[in-house]
XYZ file of C-alpha atoms in Angstrom:
322
model
C -6.602 7.703 -18.284
C -6.635 4.476 -16.059
C -6.837 4.906 -12.317
C -6.018 2.655 -9.309
C -7.644 3.121 -5.962
C -5.668 1.785 -2.984
C -7.494 1.145 0.102
C -5.191 0.167 2.933
C -6.691 -1.149 6.071
C -5.884 -2.538 9.533
C -8.422 -4.338 11.629
C -11.161 -2.106 9.996
C -14.544 -1.210 11.686
C -16.910 -3.390 9.546
C -19.666 -0.989 9.132
C -17.351 1.878 8.312
C -15.571 -0.483 5.637
C -19.095 -1.384 4.197
C -19.816 2.209 3.813
C -16.446 2.821 1.923
C -16.942 -0.008 -0.257
C -20.396 0.773 -1.077
C -19.301 3.994 -2.198
C -16.522 2.629 -4.677
C -19.575 0.268 -6.013
C -21.503 3.595 -6.755
C -18.901 5.198 -8.717
C -19.942 6.699 -12.192
C -16.625 6.126 -13.816
C -16.939 2.962 -15.869
C -15.554 -0.150 -14.085
C -13.316 -0.876 -17.111
C -11.464 2.613 -16.551
C -10.392 1.695 -12.983
C -9.287 -0.930 -10.512
C -9.658 -1.209 -6.635
C -7.090 -2.719 -4.498
C -7.734 -3.352 -0.692
C -4.449 -3.702 1.237
C -4.947 -5.763 4.365
C -2.293 -4.497 6.439
C -1.718 -7.213 9.166
C -5.255 -7.362 10.166
C -6.156 -10.118 12.950
C -8.212 -11.704 11.709
C -7.389 -11.105 8.143
C -10.262 -9.250 5.983
C -12.607 -11.677 4.239
C -14.022 -9.781 1.234
C -16.739 -12.315 1.151
C -18.169 -10.578 3.992
C -18.660 -7.636 1.861
C -19.920 -9.147 -1.313
C -23.036 -7.321 -1.513
C -21.359 -4.079 -1.570
C -17.908 -4.613 -2.868
C -17.192 -3.370 -6.461
C -16.543 -6.118 -8.943
C -13.138 -4.903 -9.884
C -12.169 -4.912 -6.258
C -9.298 -7.280 -5.123
C -7.330 -7.869 -1.862
C -3.649 -8.274 -1.316
C -1.693 -8.500 1.844
C 1.244 -6.403 3.345
C 2.132 -8.180 6.451
C 4.670 -5.230 7.628
C 2.323 -2.751 9.648
C 2.205 0.804 8.840
C 0.149 2.969 6.155
C 3.395 3.745 3.961
C 4.058 0.009 3.630
C 0.416 -0.581 2.786
C 0.496 2.070 0.189
C 3.707 0.845 -1.414
C 2.137 -2.536 -1.691
C -0.768 -1.191 -3.449
C 1.120 0.684 -5.835
C 3.160 -2.066 -6.765
C 0.251 -4.260 -7.297
C -1.716 -1.537 -9.387
C -1.360 -0.381 -12.795
C -3.356 2.989 -13.097
C -1.760 6.036 -14.345
C -3.564 8.005 -11.721
C -3.753 6.426 -8.028
C -6.322 7.291 -5.747
C -5.623 6.730 -1.876
C -8.869 5.907 0.019
C -8.927 5.412 3.629
C -11.251 2.776 5.140
C -13.458 5.373 6.720
C -13.738 7.479 3.451
C -17.188 7.551 1.692
C -16.501 8.996 -1.825
C -18.979 10.928 -3.621
C -20.422 8.915 -6.621
C -18.658 11.145 -9.306
C -15.446 11.129 -7.368
C -13.057 9.052 -9.431
C -14.752 10.554 -12.710
C -13.640 13.912 -11.236
C -10.367 12.968 -10.454
C -9.703 11.890 -14.024
C -11.191 14.997 -15.575
C -9.331 17.393 -13.433
C -6.071 15.843 -13.482
C -6.438 15.694 -17.251
C -7.222 19.339 -17.742
C -4.019 20.260 -15.244
C -1.242 18.264 -16.515
C 1.148 19.936 -14.339
C -0.413 18.986 -11.204
C 1.258 15.924 -9.640
C -1.147 15.463 -6.346
C -4.453 16.940 -5.552
C -7.364 16.737 -3.014
C -10.599 18.127 -2.502
C -13.482 18.524 0.286
C -13.196 16.066 3.074
C -16.517 16.800 5.015
C -17.330 15.489 8.550
C -19.444 12.320 8.952
C -19.773 12.381 12.662
C -21.704 9.621 14.321
C -23.202 12.164 16.656
C -22.774 15.808 16.677
C -19.222 16.672 18.744
C -18.903 19.470 21.182
C -18.580 22.819 19.482
C -15.154 23.533 20.786
C -13.842 20.582 18.777
C -14.089 22.732 15.599
C -10.743 24.123 16.041
C -9.228 20.638 15.702
C -11.184 19.507 12.647
C -7.794 19.615 10.709
C -6.344 17.043 12.814
C -9.374 14.758 11.721
C -8.340 15.208 8.136
C -11.330 17.249 7.560
C -11.003 20.085 5.124
C -13.166 22.496 2.912
C -11.139 25.496 1.193
C -14.403 26.870 -0.443
C -15.573 26.604 -3.999
C -12.350 27.728 -5.954
C -9.769 25.797 -7.474
C -6.538 26.451 -5.728
C -3.248 25.311 -7.548
C 0.213 26.003 -6.359
C 3.313 25.401 -8.418
C 6.845 24.732 -7.260
C 9.116 27.773 -7.943
C 12.713 28.451 -7.104
C 11.783 30.565 -4.338
C 9.420 28.071 -2.673
C 11.803 25.210 -3.080
C 14.645 27.369 -1.611
C 12.786 28.135 1.206
C 11.728 24.461 1.678
C 8.012 25.968 2.254
C 5.235 23.390 2.638
C 2.769 24.143 -0.166
C -0.276 26.125 1.019
C -2.743 23.868 -0.884
C -1.195 20.664 0.067
C -3.836 17.872 -0.083
C -4.622 15.775 2.727
C -4.216 11.722 2.685
C -7.898 11.169 2.507
C -8.884 10.967 -1.137
C -5.463 12.010 -2.298
C -4.789 11.538 -6.087
C -1.527 11.226 -7.468
C 0.117 10.820 -10.871
C 2.159 7.615 -10.586
C 5.011 9.407 -12.544
C 5.024 12.160 -10.077
C 5.701 10.081 -7.081
C 8.819 8.261 -8.377
C 11.143 10.443 -6.422
C 8.985 9.595 -2.890
C 9.240 5.809 -3.936
C 12.932 5.864 -4.335
C 13.283 7.768 -1.222
C 11.393 5.400 0.768
C 13.546 2.420 -0.846
C 16.362 4.189 0.264
C 14.997 4.497 3.971
C 14.132 1.118 4.116
C 17.573 -0.056 3.022
C 19.296 2.212 5.742
C 16.718 1.821 8.573
C 15.437 5.597 8.666
C 12.024 5.130 7.780
C 9.667 8.068 8.711
C 7.242 7.787 11.410
C 3.617 7.198 10.040
C 0.372 5.685 10.948
C 1.152 2.036 12.320
C -1.322 0.190 14.730
C -2.357 2.298 17.501
C 0.345 4.872 16.788
C -1.008 8.253 15.913
C 2.178 9.623 14.173
C 1.286 10.668 10.711
C 4.223 11.953 8.703
C 3.720 9.683 5.366
C 1.076 12.138 3.781
C 3.039 15.279 4.175
C 6.329 13.590 3.309
C 4.698 12.377 0.188
C 3.407 15.765 -0.733
C 6.639 17.683 0.286
C 8.767 15.270 -1.752
C 6.653 15.661 -5.034
C 6.325 19.508 -4.582
C 10.181 20.050 -4.212
C 10.693 17.804 -7.313
C 8.737 20.331 -9.201
C 5.336 19.217 -9.396
C 2.318 21.614 -8.687
C -0.277 20.574 -6.021
C -4.071 21.376 -6.140
C -7.299 21.394 -4.387
C -10.479 20.768 -6.522
C -13.617 21.507 -4.651
C -15.408 19.252 -7.350
C -13.796 16.113 -5.358
C -15.939 15.604 -2.376
C -15.909 12.698 0.276
C -17.291 12.144 3.791
C -14.839 11.232 6.394
C -16.619 8.957 9.053
C -15.725 9.756 12.437
C -16.743 7.729 15.364
C -17.428 9.501 18.801
C -14.235 7.930 20.226
C -12.263 10.216 18.164
C -13.683 13.385 19.260
C -12.933 12.852 22.921
C -10.436 15.200 24.633
C -7.955 12.320 25.258
C -7.883 11.248 21.684
C -7.568 14.431 20.378
C -4.513 15.019 22.729
C -3.033 11.993 21.605
C -3.428 12.829 18.037
C -2.143 16.298 18.205
C 0.998 14.956 20.197
C 1.593 12.351 17.494
C 0.972 14.548 14.573
C 3.258 17.447 15.982
C 6.060 15.162 16.885
C 6.146 13.496 13.184
C 5.737 17.035 11.547
C 8.960 18.018 12.924
C 10.790 14.818 11.454
C 8.973 15.808 8.124
C 10.204 19.329 8.288
C 13.645 18.272 8.894
C 13.716 15.601 6.335
C 13.113 18.169 3.827
C 15.643 21.207 5.174
C 12.545 23.050 6.338
C 12.525 22.785 10.200
C 12.587 26.300 11.660
C 13.545 25.198 15.182
C 16.674 24.137 16.825
C 17.122 20.365 18.134
C 17.260 20.240 21.810
C 18.649 17.772 24.277
C 16.094 15.303 25.407
C 16.881 16.227 29.352
C 15.478 19.737 28.712
C 12.022 18.157 27.426
C 10.237 17.922 30.954
C 11.323 21.373 31.819
C 9.940 22.573 28.537
C 6.584 20.750 28.896
C 6.116 22.252 32.239
C 6.726 25.719 31.073
C 4.356 25.096 28.095
C 1.801 23.653 30.481
C 1.703 26.912 32.273
C 1.939 29.141 29.165
C -0.931 27.609 27.515
C -3.079 27.310 30.823
C -3.615 23.577 29.962
C -5.661 23.172 33.282
C -8.402 25.522 31.747
C -10.349 23.416 29.235
C -9.919 20.704 26.832
C -8.864 22.747 24.004
C -5.947 24.227 26.028
C -4.923 20.778 27.272
C -5.138 19.711 23.230
C -3.014 22.638 22.408
C -0.279 21.953 25.093
C -0.056 18.448 23.985
C 0.690 19.428 20.577
C 3.711 21.481 21.988
C 5.003 18.268 23.935
C 4.832 16.702 20.615
C 7.088 19.268 19.102
C 9.551 19.052 21.973
C 9.733 15.276 21.588
C 10.319 15.645 17.852
C 13.046 18.175 18.427
C 14.666 15.899 21.009
C 14.320 13.034 18.332
C 16.522 15.174 15.816
C 19.074 15.776 18.592
C 19.595 12.187 19.388
C 19.828 11.330 16.060
C 22.532 13.790 15.450
C 24.561 12.408 18.336
C 24.038 9.067 16.999
C 25.227 10.131 13.452
C 28.424 11.842 14.690
C 29.583 8.594 16.809
């Protein structure tokens, strides 16, 4: 089962990218069974693979995607790749040596699974404050234990528009190319009509692309899975565990999450007029006691992002009816 690794990067940290590439070089899966595609997504300066020649796998090639955005970079990688299985790797993910081999085995043994992930373990530059543990999921960290978990789409879950319990995250995500055709078709339609989903782009911390991919695939009938045999280390510098960064991250994630839910008819909240947003934020500031601690303020910022997302929906509705 041939496999494509797609590695988007934008102005990467050189040392973290070296570790990511070295982990690909160390994979136990025979190099003839997989390919690696580094998608240089509008980096300035452009990524020079020669600078990583001592650690990059021999089957790695670089392509360019000038339009900024994680989803655009992934599409470029998909168009360039040939694998039946696709593994999305971020430029700060250090895969376990058997990661790609385990992806092939797990997906071959579970033909109904369209997308899967595993353990994304922390690789902090230095130990973060204990209070940050609550927000590890915002940092794409995940450990659901040692049992395999598979969730199949059923009529009930599709009717409810419920996001799958074991939905994988983007780091180390493995998908079947055939299963993501509905997602690619929808993205092509979005691009044509100018309604692209908010996703990671430059310094923006919106991140709806991963969730949209999984939701589209799941509602199309594919199962999703958590395979604990898949392990990677997510490299997280000190700057990403500061209160300010986590505030921005939670706000961006919650705003784009509203958009994803609405896109799949699963949004439980009513759209709101934009003029009400400042008052709602002020009330939430008091309700969450945002002044008490960094954790309180990060929670409040998540609510702020939700209000902004709901206002975005209302604005879109108004524009559509003009």
